[in-house]
CSV table of C-alpha atoms in Angstrom, one decimal:
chain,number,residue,atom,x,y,z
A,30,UNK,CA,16.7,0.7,-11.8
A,31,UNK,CA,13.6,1.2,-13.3
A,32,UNK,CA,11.3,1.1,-9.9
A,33,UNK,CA,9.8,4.1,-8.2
A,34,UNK,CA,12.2,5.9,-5.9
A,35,UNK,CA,11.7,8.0,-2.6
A,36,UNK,CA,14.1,10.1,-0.9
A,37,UNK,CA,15.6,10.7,1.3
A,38,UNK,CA,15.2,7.1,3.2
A,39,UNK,CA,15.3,8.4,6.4
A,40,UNK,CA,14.6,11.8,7.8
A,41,UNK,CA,14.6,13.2,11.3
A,42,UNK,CA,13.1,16.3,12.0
A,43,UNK,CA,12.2,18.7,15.5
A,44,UNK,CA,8.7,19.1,16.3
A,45,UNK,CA,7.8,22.3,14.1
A,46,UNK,CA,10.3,21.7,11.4
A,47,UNK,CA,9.3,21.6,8.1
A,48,UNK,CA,9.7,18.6,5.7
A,49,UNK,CA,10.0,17.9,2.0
A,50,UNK,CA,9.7,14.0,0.8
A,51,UNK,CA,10.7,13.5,-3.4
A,52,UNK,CA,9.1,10.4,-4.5
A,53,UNK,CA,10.3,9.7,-9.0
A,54,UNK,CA,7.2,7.0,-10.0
A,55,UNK,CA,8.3,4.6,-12.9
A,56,UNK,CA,8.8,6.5,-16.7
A,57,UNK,CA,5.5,7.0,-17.7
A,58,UNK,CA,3.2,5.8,-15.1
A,59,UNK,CA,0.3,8.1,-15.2
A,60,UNK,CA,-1.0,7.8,-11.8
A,61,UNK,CA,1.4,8.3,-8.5
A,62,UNK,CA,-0.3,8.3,-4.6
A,63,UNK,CA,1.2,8.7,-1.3
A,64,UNK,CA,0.2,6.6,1.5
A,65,UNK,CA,1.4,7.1,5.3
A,66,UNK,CA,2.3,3.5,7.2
A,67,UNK,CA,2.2,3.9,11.1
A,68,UNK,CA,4.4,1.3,12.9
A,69,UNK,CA,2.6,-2.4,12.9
A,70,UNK,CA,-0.3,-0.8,10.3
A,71,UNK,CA,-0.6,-1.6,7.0
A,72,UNK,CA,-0.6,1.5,4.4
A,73,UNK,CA,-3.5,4.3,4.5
A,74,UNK,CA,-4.3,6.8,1.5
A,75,UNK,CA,-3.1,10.5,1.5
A,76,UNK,CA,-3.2,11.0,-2.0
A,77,UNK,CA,-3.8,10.9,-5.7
A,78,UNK,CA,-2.3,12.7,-8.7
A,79,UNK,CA,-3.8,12.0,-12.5
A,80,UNK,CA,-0.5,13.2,-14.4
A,81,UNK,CA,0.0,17.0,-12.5
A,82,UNK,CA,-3.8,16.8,-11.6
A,83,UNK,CA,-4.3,15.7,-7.8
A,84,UNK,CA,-7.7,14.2,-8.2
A,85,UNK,CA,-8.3,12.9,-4.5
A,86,UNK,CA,-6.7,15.1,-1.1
A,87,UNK,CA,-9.1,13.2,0.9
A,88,UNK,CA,-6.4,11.3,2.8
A,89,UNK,CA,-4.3,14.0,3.8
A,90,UNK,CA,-4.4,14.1,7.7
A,91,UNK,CA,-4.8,18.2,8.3
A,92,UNK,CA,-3.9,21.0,6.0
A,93,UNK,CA,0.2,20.8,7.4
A,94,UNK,CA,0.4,18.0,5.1
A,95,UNK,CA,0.5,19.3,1.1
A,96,UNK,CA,1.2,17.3,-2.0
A,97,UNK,CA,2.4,18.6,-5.7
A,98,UNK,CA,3.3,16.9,-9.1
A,99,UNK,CA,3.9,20.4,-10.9
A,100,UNK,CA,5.3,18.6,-14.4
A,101,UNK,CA,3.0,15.3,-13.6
A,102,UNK,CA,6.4,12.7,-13.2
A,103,UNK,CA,8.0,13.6,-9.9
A,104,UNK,CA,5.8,14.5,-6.6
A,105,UNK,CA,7.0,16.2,-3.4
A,106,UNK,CA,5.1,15.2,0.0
A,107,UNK,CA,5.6,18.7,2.4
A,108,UNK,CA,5.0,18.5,5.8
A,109,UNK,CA,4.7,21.8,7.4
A,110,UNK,CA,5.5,22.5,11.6
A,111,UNK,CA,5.8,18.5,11.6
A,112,UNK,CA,4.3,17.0,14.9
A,113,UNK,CA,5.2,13.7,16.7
A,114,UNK,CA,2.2,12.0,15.3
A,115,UNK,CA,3.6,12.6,12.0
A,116,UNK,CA,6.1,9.6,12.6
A,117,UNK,CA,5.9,7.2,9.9
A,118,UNK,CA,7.3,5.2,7.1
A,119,UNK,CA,5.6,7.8,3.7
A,120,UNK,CA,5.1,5.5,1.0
A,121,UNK,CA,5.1,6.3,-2.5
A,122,UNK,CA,3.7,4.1,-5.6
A,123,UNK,CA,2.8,4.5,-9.4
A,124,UNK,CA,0.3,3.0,-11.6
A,125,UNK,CA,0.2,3.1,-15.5
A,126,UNK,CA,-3.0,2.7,-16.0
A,127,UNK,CA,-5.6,6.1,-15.4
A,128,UNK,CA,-8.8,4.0,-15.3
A,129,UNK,CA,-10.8,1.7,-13.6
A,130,UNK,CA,-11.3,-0.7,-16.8
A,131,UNK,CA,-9.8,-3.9,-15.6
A,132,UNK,CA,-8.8,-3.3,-12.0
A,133,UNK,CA,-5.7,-2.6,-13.0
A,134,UNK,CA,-5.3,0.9,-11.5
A,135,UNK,CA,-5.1,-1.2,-8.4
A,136,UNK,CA,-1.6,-2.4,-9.4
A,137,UNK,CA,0.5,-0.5,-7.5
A,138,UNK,CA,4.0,0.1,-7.8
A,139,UNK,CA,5.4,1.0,-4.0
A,140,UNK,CA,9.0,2.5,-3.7
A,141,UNK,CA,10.6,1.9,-0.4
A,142,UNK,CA,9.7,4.8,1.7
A,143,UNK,CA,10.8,7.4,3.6
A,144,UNK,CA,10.8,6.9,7.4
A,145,UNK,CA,10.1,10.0,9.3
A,146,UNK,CA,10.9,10.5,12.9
A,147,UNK,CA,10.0,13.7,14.8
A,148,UNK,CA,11.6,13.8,17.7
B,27,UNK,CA,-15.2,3.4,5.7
B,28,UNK,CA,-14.3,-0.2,4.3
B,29,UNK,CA,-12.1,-2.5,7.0
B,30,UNK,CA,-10.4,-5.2,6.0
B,31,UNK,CA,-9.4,-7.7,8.7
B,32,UNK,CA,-6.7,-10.3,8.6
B,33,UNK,CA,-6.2,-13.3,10.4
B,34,UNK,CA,-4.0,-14.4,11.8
B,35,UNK,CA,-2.0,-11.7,13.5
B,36,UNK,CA,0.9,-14.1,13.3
B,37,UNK,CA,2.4,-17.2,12.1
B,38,UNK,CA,5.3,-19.7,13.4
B,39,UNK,CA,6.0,-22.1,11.4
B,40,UNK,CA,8.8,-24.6,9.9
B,41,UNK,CA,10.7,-24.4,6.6
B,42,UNK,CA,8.5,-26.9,4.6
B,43,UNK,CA,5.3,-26.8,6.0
B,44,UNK,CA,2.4,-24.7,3.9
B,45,UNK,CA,0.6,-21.4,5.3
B,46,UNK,CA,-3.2,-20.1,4.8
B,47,UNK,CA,-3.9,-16.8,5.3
B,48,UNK,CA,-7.1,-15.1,4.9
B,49,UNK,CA,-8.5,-10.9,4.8
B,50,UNK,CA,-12.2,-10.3,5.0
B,51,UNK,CA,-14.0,-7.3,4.7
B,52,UNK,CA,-16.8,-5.5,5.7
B,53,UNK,CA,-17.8,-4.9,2.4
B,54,UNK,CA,-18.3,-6.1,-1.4
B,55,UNK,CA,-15.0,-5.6,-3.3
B,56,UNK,CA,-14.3,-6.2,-6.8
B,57,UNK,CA,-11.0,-6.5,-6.3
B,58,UNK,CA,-8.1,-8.4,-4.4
B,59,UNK,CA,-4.8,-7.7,-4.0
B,60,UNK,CA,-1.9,-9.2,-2.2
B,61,UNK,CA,0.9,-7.6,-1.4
B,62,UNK,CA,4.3,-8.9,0.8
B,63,UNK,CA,6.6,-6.4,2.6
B,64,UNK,CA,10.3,-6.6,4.2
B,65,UNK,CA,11.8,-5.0,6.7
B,66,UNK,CA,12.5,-1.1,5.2
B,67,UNK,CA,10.6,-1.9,1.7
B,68,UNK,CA,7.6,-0.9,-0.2
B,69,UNK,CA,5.2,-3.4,-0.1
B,70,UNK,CA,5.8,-5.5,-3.4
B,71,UNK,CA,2.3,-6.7,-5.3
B,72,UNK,CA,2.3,-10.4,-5.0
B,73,UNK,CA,-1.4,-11.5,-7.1
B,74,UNK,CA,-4.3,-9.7,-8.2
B,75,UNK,CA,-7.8,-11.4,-8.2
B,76,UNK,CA,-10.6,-9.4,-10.7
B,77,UNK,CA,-13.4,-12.2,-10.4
B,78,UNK,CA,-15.4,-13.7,-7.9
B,79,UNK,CA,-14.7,-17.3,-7.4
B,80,UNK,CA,-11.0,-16.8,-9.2
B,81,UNK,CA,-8.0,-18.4,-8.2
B,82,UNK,CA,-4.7,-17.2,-9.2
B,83,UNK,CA,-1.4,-18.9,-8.8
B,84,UNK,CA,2.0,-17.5,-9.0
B,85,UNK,CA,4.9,-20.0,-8.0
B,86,UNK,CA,4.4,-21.2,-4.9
B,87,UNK,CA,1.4,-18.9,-4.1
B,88,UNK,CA,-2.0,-19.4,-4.8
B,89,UNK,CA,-5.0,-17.3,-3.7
B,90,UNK,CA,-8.6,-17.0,-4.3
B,91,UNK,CA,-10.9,-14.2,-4.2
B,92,UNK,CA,-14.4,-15.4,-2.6
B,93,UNK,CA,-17.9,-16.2,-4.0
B,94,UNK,CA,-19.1,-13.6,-1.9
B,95,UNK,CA,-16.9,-11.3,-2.7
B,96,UNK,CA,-16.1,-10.4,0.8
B,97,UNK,CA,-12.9,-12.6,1.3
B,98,UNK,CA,-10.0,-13.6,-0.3
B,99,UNK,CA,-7.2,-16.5,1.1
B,100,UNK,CA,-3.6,-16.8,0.4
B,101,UNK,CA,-2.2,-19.7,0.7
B,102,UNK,CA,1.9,-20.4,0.5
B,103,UNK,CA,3.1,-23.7,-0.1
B,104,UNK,CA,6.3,-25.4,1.1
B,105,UNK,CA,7.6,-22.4,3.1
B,106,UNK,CA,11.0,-21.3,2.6
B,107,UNK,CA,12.9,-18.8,4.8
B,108,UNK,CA,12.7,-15.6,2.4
B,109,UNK,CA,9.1,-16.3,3.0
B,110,UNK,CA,9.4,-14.3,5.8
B,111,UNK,CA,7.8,-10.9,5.9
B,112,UNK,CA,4.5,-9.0,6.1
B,113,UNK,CA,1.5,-9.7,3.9
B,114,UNK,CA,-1.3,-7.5,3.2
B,115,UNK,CA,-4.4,-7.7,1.8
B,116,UNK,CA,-5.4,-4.7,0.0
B,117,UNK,CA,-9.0,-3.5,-1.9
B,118,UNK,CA,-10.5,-0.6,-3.3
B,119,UNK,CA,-11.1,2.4,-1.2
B,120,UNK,CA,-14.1,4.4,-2.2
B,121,UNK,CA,-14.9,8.0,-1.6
B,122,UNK,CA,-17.3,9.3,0.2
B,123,UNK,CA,-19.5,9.7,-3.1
B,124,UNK,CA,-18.5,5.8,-4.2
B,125,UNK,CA,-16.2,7.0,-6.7
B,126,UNK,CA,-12.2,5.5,-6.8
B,127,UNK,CA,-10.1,6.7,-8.2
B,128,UNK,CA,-7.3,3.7,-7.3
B,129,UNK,CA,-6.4,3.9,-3.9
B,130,UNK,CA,-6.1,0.7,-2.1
B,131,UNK,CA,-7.5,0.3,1.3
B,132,UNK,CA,-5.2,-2.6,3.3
B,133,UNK,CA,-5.9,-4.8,6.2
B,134,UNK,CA,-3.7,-4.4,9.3
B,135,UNK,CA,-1.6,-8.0,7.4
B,136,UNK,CA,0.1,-11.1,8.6
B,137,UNK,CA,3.4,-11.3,9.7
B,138,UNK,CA,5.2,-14.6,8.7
B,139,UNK,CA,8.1,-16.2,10.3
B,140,UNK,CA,9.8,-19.1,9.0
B,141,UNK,CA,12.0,-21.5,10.9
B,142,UNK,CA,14.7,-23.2,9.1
């Protein structure tokens, strides 16, 4: 299919394990940013990559939590000594548009998430 | 930070009947999105408002972003079961600085059931 996918769907990890969360945007979109989802919440911002250029970190909840997009199409989410409160769906979603012009940065593109469970 | 609240919580209603939902915020936005979301799916966009005082349809949606640019209302007519779901509000999130760079700030949403 041609939508943005995330893997893997599910993951389970021990308190203090590290994680590694692949999110592939749609061919071409431009601009790709991670959002956590806590259970009954709606999304919030961790992230923003311009191409391989992460513009905006100011989301990301302490400095366990890292984002890349070395060759600016797919991005990896790394979670590092995970912690209970890390338990959440991480969401993933492209734009094609890079600027404001038109609103239409705002049109996101989710995929369907990874769920994260630290037990 | 911008908060964007949603009411209701909840809905229960019949197959058939129509549903109003609204998100305000504690801020001016010059934008509104709407976004639905099942079970174990990305939220999928639904309509995008740009302008004040615009109205938007798509099927049997329809929802307006408001004159003073601190609401916006979806409303769903004749309700079917695959209605059912979570919707969101969502709106720019601004930096500290007032720059955006795209990321969406979303209310807390509505969850919709629908009785056949």
């Amino acid at each position: 299919g041609a939508g943005v996918s995330q893997s893997p769907r599910y993951k389970v990890a021990k308190r203090g394990q590290d994680v590694a969360l692949r999110c592939d945007p749609i061919s071409g979109h431009v601009s790709l940013f991670w959002y956590q989802q806590a259970l009954g919440q709606g999304p919030e911002f961790l992230t923003y990559f311009q191409n391989e250029a992460q513009l905006d970190k100011s989301g990301l909840p302490s400095d366990r939590f890292f984002a890349e997009r070395p060759e600016g199409s797919v991005s990896t989410l790394k979670i590092q000594r995970t912690q209970q409160e890390d338990s959440a769906v991480y969401l993933c979603a492209s734009s094609s548009k890079r600027r404001l012009a038109g609103g239409q940065i705002y049109e996101q593109y989710f995929g369907p998430g990874t769920r994260l469970t630290v037990t | 930070g911008q908060q964007l609240n949603q009411s209701p919580q909840s809905m229960f209603i019949q197959e058939g009947e129509d549903v109003s939902m609204n998100c305000t915020s504690s801020s001016i936005f010059n934008t509104w999105l709407w976004y639905k979301q099942d079970p174990g799916e990305g939220p999928v966009l639904l309509i995008a408002l740009y302008k004040a005082g615009e109205l938007t349809s798509n099927g049997r949606l329809t929802a307006q972003f408001g004159i003073t640019r601190k609401d916006s209302f979806l409303n769903i007519s004749a309700s079917i079961p695959s209605d059912v779901g979570i919707y969101f509000c969502a709106g720019p999130g601004f930096n500290a600085g007032g720059t955006s760079y795209g990321k969406l700030t979303f209310g807390q949403g509505t969850i919709l059931t629908v009785h056949p």
